[in-house]
XYZ file of C-alpha atoms in Angstrom:
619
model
C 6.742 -27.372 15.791
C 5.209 -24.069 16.418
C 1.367 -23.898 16.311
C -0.520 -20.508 16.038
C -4.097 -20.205 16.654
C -5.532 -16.751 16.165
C -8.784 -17.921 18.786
C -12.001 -16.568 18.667
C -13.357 -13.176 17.942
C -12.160 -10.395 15.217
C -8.090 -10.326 14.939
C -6.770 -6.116 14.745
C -4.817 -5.577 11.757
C -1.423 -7.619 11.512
C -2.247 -9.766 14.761
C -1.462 -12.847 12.803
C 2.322 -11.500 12.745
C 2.408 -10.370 16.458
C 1.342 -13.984 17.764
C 4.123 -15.662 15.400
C 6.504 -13.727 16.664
C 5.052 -14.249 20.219
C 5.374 -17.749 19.607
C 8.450 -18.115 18.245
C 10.612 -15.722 20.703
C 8.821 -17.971 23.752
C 9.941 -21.034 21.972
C 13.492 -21.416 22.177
C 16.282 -19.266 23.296
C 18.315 -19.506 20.025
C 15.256 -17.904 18.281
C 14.717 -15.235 20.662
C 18.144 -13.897 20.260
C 17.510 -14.733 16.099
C 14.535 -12.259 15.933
C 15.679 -10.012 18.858
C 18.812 -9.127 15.957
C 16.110 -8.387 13.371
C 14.229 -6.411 15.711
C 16.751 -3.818 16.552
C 17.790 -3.954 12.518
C 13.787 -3.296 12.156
C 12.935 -0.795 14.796
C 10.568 1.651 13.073
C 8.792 -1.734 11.809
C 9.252 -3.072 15.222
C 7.319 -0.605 16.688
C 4.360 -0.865 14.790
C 4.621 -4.633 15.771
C 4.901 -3.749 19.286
C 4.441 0.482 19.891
C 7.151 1.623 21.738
C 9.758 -1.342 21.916
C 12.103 0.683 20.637
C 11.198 4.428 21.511
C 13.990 6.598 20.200
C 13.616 4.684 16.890
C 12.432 7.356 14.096
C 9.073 6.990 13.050
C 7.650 4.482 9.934
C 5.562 7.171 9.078
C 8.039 9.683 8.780
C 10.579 6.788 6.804
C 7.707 5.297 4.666
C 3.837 6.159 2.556
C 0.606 4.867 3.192
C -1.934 4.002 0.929
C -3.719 7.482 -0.268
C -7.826 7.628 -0.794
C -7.335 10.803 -2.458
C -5.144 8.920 -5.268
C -7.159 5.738 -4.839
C -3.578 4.117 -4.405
C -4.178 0.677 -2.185
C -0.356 0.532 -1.616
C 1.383 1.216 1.476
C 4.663 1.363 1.687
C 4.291 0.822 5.440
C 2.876 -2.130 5.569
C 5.066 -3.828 2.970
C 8.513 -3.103 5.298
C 6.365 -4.905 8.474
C 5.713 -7.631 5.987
C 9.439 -7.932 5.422
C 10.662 -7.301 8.870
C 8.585 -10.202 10.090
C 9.606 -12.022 6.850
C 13.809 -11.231 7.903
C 12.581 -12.619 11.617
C 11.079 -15.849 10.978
C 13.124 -17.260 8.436
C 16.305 -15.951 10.703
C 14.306 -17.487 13.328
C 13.650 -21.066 11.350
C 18.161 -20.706 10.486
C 18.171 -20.724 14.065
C 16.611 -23.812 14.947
C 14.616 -25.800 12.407
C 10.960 -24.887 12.124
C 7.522 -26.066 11.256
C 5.091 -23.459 11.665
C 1.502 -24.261 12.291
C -1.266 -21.644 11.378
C -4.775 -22.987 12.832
C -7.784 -20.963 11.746
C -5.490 -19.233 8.783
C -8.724 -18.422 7.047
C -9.516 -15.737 9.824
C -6.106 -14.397 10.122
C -6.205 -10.390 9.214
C -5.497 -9.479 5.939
C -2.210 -8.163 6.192
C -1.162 -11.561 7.721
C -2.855 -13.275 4.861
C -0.705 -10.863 2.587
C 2.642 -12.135 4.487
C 1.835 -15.524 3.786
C 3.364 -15.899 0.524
C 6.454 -14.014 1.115
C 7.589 -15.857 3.872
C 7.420 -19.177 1.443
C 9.598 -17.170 -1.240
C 12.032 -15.831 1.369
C 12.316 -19.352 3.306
C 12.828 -20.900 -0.542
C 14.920 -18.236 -1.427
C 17.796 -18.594 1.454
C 17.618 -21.710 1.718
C 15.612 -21.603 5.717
C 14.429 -24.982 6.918
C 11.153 -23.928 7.445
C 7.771 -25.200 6.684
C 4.760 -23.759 6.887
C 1.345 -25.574 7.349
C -1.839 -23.433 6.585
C -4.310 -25.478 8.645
C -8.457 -24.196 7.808
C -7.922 -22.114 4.831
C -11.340 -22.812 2.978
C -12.366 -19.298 1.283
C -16.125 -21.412 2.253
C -15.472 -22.672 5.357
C -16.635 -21.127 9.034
C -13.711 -19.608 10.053
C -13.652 -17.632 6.828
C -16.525 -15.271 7.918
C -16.471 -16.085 11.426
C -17.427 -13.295 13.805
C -18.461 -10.545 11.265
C -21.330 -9.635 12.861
C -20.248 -8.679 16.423
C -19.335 -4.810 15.840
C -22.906 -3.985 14.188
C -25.365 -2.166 16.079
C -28.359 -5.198 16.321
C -27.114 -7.725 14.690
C -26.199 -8.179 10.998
C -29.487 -7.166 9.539
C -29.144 -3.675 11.262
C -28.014 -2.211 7.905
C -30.494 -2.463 5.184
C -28.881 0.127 2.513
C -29.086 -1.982 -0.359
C -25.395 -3.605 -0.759
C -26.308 -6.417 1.644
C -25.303 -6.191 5.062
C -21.991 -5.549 6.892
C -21.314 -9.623 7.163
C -22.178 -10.177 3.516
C -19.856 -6.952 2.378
C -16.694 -8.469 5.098
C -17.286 -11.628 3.320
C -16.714 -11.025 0.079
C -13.442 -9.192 0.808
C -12.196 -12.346 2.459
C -13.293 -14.544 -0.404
C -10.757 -12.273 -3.058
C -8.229 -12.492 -0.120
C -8.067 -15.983 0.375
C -8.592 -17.044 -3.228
C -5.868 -14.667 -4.232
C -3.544 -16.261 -1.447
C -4.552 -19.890 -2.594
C -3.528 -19.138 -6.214
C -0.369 -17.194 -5.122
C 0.552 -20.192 -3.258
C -0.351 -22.348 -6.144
C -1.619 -25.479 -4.108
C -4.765 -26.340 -4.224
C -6.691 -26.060 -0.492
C -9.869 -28.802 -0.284
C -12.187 -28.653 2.988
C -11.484 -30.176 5.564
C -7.866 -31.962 3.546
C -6.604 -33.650 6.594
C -2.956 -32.970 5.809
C -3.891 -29.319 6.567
C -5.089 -30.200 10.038
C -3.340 -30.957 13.074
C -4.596 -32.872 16.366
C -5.427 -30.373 18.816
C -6.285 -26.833 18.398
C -3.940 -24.224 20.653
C -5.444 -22.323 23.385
C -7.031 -18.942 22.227
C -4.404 -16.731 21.885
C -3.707 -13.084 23.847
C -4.884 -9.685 22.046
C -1.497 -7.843 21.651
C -2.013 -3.936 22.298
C -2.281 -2.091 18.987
C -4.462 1.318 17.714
C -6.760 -0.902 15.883
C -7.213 -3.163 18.761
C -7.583 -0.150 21.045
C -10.343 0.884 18.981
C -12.411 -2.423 18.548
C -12.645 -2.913 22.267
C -14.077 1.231 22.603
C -16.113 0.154 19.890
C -17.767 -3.214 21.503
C -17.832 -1.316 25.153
C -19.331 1.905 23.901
C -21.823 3.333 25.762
C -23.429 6.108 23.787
C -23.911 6.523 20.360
C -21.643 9.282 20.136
C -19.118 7.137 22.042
C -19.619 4.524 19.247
C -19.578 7.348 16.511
C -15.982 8.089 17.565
C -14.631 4.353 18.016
C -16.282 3.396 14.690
C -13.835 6.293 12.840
C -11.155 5.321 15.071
C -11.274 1.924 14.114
C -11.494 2.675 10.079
C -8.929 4.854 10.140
C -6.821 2.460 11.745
C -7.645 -0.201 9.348
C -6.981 1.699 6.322
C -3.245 2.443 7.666
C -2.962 -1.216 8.356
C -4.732 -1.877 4.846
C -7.160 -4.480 6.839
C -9.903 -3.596 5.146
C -12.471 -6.217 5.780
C -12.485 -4.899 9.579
C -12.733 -1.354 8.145
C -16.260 -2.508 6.145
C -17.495 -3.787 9.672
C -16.609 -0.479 11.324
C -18.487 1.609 8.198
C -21.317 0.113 8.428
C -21.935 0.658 12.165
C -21.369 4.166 11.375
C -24.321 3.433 9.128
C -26.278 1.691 11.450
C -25.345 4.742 14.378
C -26.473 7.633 11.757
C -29.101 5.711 11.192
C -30.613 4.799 14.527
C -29.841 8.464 16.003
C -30.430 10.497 13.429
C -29.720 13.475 16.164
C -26.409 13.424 17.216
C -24.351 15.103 19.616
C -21.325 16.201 16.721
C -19.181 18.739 18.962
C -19.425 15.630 21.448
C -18.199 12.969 18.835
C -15.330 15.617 17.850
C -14.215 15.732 21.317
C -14.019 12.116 21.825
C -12.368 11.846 18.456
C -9.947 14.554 19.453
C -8.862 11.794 22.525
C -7.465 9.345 20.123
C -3.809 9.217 18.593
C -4.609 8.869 14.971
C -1.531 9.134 14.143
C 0.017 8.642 10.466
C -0.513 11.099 7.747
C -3.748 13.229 7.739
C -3.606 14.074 4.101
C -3.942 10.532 3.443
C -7.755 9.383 4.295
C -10.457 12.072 5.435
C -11.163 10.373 8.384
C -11.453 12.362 10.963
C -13.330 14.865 13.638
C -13.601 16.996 10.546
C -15.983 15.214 9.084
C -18.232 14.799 11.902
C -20.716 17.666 11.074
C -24.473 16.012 10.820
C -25.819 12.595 10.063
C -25.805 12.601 6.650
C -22.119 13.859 6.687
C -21.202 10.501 8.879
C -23.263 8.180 6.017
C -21.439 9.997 3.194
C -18.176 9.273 4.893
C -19.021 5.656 5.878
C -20.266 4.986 1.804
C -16.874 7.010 0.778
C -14.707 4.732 2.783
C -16.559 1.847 1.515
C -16.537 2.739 -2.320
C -12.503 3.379 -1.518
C -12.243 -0.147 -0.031
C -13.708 -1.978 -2.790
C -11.999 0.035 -5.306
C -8.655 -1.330 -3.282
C -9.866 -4.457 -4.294
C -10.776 -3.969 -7.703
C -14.687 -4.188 -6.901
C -15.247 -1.209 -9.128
C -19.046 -1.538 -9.460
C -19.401 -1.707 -5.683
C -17.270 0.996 -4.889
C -19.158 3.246 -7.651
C -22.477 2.616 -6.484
C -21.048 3.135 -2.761
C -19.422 6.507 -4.107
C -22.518 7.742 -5.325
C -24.487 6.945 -2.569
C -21.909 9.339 -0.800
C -22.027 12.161 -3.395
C -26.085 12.299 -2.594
C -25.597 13.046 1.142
C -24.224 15.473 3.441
C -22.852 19.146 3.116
C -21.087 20.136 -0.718
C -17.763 20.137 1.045
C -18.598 16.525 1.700
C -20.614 15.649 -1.362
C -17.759 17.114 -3.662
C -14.823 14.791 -2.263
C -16.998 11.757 -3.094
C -17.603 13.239 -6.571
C -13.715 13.525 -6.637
C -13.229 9.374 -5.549
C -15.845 8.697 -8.108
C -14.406 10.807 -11.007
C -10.597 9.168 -10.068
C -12.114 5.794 -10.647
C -13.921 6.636 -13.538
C -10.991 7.849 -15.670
C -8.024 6.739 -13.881
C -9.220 3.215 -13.323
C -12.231 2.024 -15.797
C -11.072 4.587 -18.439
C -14.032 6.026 -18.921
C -13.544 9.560 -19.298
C -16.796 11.747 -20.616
C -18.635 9.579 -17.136
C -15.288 11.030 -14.593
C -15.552 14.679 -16.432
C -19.367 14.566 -15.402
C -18.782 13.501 -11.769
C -16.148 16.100 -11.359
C -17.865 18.751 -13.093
C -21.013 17.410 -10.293
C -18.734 18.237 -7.753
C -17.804 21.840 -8.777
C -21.528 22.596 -9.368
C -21.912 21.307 -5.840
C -18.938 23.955 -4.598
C -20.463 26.680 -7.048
C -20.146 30.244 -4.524
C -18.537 28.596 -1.537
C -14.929 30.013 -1.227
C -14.299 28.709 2.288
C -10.349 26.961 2.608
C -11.846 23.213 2.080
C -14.249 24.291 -1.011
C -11.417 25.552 -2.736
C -9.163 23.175 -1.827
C -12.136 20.417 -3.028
C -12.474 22.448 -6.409
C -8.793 22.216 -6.990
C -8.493 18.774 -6.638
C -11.134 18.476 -8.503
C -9.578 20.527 -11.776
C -6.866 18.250 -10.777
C -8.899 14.893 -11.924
C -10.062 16.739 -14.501
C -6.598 17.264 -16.195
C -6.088 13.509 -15.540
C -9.059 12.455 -18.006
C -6.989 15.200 -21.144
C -3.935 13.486 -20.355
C -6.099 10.286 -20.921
C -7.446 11.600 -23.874
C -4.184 12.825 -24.932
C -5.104 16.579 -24.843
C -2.183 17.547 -23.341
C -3.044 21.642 -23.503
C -6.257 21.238 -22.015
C -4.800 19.351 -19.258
C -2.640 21.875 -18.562
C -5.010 24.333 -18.415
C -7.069 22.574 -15.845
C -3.816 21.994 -13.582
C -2.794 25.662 -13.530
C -6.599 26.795 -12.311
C -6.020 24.467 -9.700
C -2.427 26.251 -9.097
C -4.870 29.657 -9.187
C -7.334 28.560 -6.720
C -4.730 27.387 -3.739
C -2.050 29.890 -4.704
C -2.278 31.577 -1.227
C -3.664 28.725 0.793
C -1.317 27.249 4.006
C -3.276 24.381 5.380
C -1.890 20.911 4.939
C -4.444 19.938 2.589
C -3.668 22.700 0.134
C 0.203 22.457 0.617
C -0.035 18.558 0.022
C -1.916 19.772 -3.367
C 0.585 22.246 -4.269
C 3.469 19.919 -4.628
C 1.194 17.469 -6.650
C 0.014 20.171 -9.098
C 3.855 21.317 -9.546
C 4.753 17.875 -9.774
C 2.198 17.427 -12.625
C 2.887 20.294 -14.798
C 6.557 18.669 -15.182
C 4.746 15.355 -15.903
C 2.521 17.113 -18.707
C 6.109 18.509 -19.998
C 7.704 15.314 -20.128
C 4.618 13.687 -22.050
C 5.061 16.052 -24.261
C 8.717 15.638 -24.765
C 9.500 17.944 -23.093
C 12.413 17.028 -20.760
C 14.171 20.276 -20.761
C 10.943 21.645 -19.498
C 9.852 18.950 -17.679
C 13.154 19.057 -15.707
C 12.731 22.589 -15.548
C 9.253 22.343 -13.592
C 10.718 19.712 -11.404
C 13.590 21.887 -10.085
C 10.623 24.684 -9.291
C 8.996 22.152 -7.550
C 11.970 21.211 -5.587
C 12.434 25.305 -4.151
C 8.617 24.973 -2.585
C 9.707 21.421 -0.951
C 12.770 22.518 1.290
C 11.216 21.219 4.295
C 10.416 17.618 3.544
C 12.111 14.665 4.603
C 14.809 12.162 3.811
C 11.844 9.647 2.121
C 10.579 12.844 -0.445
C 13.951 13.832 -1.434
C 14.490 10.050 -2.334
C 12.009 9.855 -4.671
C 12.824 13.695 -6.051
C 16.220 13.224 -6.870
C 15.601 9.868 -8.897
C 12.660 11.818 -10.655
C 14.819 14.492 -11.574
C 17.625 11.892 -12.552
C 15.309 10.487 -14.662
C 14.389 13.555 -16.393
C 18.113 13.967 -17.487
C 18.862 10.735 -18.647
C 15.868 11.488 -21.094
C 17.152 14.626 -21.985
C 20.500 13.080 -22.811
C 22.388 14.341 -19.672
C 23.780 11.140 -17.958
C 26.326 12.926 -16.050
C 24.503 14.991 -14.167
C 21.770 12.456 -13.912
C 24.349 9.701 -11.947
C 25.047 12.022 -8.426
C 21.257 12.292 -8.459
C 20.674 8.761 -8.871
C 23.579 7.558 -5.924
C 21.779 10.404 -3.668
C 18.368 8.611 -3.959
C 20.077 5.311 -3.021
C 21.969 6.666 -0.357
C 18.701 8.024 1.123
C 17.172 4.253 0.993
C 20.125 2.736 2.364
C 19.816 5.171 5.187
C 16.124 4.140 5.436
C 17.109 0.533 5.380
C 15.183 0.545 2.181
C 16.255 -2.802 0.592
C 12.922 -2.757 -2.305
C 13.947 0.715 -4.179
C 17.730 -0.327 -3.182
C 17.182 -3.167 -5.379
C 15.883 -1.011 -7.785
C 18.044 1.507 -7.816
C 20.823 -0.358 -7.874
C 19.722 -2.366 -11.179
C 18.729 0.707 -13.223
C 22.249 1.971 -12.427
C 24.178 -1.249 -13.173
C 22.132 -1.174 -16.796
C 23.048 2.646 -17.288
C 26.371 2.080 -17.222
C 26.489 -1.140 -18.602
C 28.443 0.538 -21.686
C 29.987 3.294 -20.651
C 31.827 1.840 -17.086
C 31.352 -1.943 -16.991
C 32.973 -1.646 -13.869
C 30.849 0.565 -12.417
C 27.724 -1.589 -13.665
C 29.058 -4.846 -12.150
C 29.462 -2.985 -8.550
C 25.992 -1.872 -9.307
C 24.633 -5.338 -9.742
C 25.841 -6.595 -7.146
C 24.485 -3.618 -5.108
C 21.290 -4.936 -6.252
C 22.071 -8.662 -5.589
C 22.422 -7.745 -1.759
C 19.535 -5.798 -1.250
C 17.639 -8.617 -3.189
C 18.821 -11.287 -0.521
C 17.795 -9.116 2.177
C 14.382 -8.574 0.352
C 14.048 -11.904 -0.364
C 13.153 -11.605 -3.408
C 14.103 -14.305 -6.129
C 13.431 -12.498 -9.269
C 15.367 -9.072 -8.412
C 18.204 -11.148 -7.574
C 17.912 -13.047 -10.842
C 18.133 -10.092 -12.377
C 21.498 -9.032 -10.703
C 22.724 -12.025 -11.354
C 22.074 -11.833 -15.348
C 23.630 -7.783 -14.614
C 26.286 -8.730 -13.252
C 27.583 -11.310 -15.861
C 26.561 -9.024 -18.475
C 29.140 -6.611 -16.720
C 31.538 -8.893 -17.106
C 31.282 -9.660 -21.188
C 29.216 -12.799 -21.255
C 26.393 -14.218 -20.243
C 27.271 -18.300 -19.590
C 26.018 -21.119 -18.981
C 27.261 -20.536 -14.925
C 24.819 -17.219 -14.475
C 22.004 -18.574 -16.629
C 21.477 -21.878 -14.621
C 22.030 -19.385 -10.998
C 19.137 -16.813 -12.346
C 16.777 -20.169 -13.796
C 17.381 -21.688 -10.066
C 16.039 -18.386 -8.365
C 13.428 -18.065 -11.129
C 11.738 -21.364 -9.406
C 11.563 -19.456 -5.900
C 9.730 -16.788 -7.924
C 5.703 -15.966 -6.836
C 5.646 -12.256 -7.014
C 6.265 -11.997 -10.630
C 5.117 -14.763 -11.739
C 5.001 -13.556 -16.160
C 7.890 -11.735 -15.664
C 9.897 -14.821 -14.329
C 8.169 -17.035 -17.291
C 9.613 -14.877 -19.775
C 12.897 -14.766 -17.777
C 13.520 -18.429 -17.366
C 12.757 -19.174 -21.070
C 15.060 -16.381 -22.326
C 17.739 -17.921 -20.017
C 17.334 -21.230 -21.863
C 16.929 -20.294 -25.338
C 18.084 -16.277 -25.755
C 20.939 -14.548 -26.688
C 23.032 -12.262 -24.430
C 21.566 -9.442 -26.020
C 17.850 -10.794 -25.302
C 18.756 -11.302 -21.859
C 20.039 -7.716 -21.131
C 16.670 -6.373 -22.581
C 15.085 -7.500 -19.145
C 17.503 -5.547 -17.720
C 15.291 -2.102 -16.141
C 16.611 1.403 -17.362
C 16.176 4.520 -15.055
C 12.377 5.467 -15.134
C 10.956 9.335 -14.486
C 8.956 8.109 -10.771
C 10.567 5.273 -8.285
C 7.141 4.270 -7.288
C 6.769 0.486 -8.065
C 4.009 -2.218 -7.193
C 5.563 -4.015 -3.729
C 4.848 -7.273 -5.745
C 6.121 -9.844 -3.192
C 3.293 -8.967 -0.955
C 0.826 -7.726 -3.141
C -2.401 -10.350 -4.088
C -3.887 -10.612 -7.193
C -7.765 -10.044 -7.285
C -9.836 -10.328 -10.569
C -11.190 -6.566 -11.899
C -14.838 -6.588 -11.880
C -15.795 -3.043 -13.711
């Protein structure tokens, strides 16, 4: 048996992985050497894990995305592949020797951890791993729930009276959808103090493993000015929105709070300096925080209510994150005001659907830019016009969105900086999306290949996801020849990534292309898919290759329906889909069963279900 106990005080984002992995490599040579083969598999994982274990290992960042606030998009990419590297380490680790894993305190684990949870039952389930995992103090009520959220505020928990209750309260609530979500994911039910879930002794405390966020919770506890603070405090919530622990990120925005409020006179350049110190690393068009938006006091409280309306948006606390939003779009420079009009206008139309409300915000925010044609206003208005054409393709007005995406195209034409260039290839990206909604592929695939001459100088990872977009376009437009070289490019790119999730994919959508045309072809296809769904772990994927694959061969029989019902039980992450599934597989024809087969879509971007938690919408 391996026991984990977090100990006392605030974990950093994905601690509750390190110390399993701790644990387990320490525990038994046969292990060790288990993991230690996943580990060099997993490198650019590994090293987020552990930074530089593996230092000529190429970057995640540069191999996978991160959440975005600009899109409101809680998904990362990143996190996801740590989630399965871990997932590929234990389970190879419990094949090794047999394993009973022990998680004491699992109600303070980090989110991330609490995320990993569920995939490393479906995994274990799926291949068949003797492991078993024990979840011991996982009441969404109990202490170690909220344990320890007060310790990064300035006085005390009460030090932030700004009317959305204070920093503990805000953490809390967070955990509550975490754990509730995990408990229902699970599908067990967790009572109190349910002495199967408890074991005799509690482990000694365990050690902090170096990470960024860690780095910047212990500047933030030892700082010694408030400027010093300042600069920890966005340290630390930029770190935990890469590492999507966003609880930990609330804790850190509302000492910003407290600090802006306390010394209302602060030393900026200072904070900007100290900010400069830190590796921040990841993508800077992703979140704007940073020494750039460290200008006054009332710049640091509209960034600390930004980050927070983002955050509970990411959890599907809409009303929180609007009134947080707002708060932001009341205080600090129009530069500043303006991007929290932009956050407020996305979740307006993009996620509550209520468009006249978003065209009002975003029309706020370009009265609030109104004569300032400095780089970041016009940048701001773009995006802006941007949001806008969201809300007509919302209301179906696909000329008027249009016209609001090429004055955004106007505005940034001869802009350099990151920011703008990271617009340009959206707005290009978009006009082929308005062409294709207006059947349009011709056109639409017409946009997309002027999109592809700006983008000569982006990665492996972009040109994966551009050449199945453009494949996509084709097969709409009838072209399935030219479509198929694009579509075996973009998996060639994720198999050089090690990318097992849009391998899986990939490899389905081209098994069902040519399900007719090259049966073949299809079944070599499927069982593409069926490998990268083992080393996913993912039961329904591989259900789904099965059902492919002996739809490739003529019939669907009784042999492949009972295989894909069998996986179908190991199923959590798509839980309606697999309910459908499994009774089609009982009681539908062959034909029935090869509509759940997925055809080639227009964008590769899909939901990483097998980590992600469902919380409840509250609009």
């Amino acid at each position: 048996m391996a026991e984990i106990n977090i100990g006392p005080g605030l974990p950093a984002g994905l601690d509750g992985m390190r110390h399993i992995l701790l644990k387990l490599t320490a525990s038994d040579a046969n292990r060790a050497a288990a993991i230690r083969k996943v580990a060099e598999r997993r490198a650019a994982e590994w090293n987020i894990l552990f930074p530089g274990e593996f230092p000529d290992a190429a970057p995640l960042p540069v191999i996978a995305a991160t959440c975005s606030e600009r899109r409101l998009h809680a998904e990362s990419e990143q996190v996801f592949r740590v989630i399965t590297a871990v997932g590929q380490a234990v389970t190879a680790a419990a094949q090794a020797e047999p394993l009973t894993l022990v998680l004491r305190r699992a109600a303070a684990l980090d989110l991330p951890t609490l995320r990993a949870i569920p995939h490393l039952v479906e995994r274990a389930a799926l291949c068949g791993a003797p492991l078993r995992l024990v979840l011991a103090e996982l009441d969404p009520d109990g202490p170690d729930a909220n344990a320890d959220g007060a310790e990064l505020s300035a006085d005390g928990p009460d030090a932030v009276p700004d009317g959305f209750g204070d920093a503990a309260r805000e953490r809390s609530a967070i955990r509550r959808l975490y754990l509730t979500a995990l408990i229902d994911r699970l599908g067990v039910p967790v009572e109190p103090g349910d002495p199967a879930l408890a074991t005799s002794t509690p482990a000694a405390p365990a050690v902090r493993p170096p990470s960024r966020e860690r780095e910047a919770l212990d500047a933030l506890r030892a700082a010694a000015s408030p400027e010093a603070a300042v600069a920890a405090a966005i340290a630390l919530m930029r770190a935990a929105f890469f590492n999507t622990h966003h609880d930990i990120g609330v804790l850190a925005a509302h000492r910003l709070l407290a600090e802006a409020d306390q010394h209302p006179v602060l030393d900026t350049r200072a904070v900007q300096l100290l900010l400069e110190e830190w590796d921040l690393g990841d993508d800077p068009g992703s979140v704007g925080v940073d020494a750039s938006a460290v200008t006054s006091a009332d710049a640091l409280r509209s960034l600390a209510h930004r980050y927070l309306g983002m955050v509970h948006v990411f959890v599907l606390d809409y009303r929180t994150g609007a009134a947080h939003l707002r708060r932001a779009a009341d205080l600090g420079p129009a530069v500043v005001r303006a991007r929290a009009q932009l956050l407020l206008a996305l979740l307006l139309i993009k996620r509550v659907r209520r468009v006249p409300e978003g065209f009002a915000a975003a029309d706020a925010g370009l009265a609030a830019l109104a004569g300032d044609t400095s780089p970041a206003a016009v940048v701001e208005a773009a995006w802006l016009h941007n949001v806008k054409a969201l809300g007509h393709v919302q209301l179906r007005d696909g000329s008027a969105a249009m016209a609001e995406e090429r004055i955004a195209v106007r505005l940034i034409g001869k802009l350099t900086n990151t920011d703008a260039t990271h617009l340009k290839v959206n707005l290009i990206s978009n006009i082929s999306v308005l062409k294709e909604y207006a059947r349009q592929p011709e056109a639409a695939v017409q946009a997309w290949r002027r999109f592809s001459r700006r983008s000569t100088e982006w990665g492996d990872t972009f040109f994966k996801h551009h050449a199945y977009r453009e494949a996509g376009l084709l097969v709409a437009a009838g072209d399935v020849e030219q479509a198929r070289p694009l579509l075996a490019e973009s998996r060639r790119l994720a198999e050089l990534a090690h990318d097992d999730f849009y391998g899986a994919h990939m490899a389905l959508e081209r098994g069902t292309l040519l399900l007719t045309a090259d049966p073949d072809q299809a079944a070599r296809a499927f069982a593409d898919a069926r490998d990268h769904a083992i080393a996913l772990g993912d039961p329904y994927l591989r259900a789904l290759a099965v059902v492919g694959g002996a739809a490739a061969a003529g019939q669907i029989g009784d042999a492949p329906r009972h295989e894909a019902a069998a996986l179908l039980e190991a199923s959590t992450s798509y839980p309606e889909q697999s309910a459908r599934l499994a009774a089609a597989l009982t009681d539908g024809t062959d034909e029935e069963l090869r509509a759940f087969l997925p055809a080639p879509r227009t964008k590769l971007n899909r939901p990483f279900a097998t980590v992600r938690l469902a919380f409840p919408e509250r609009a």
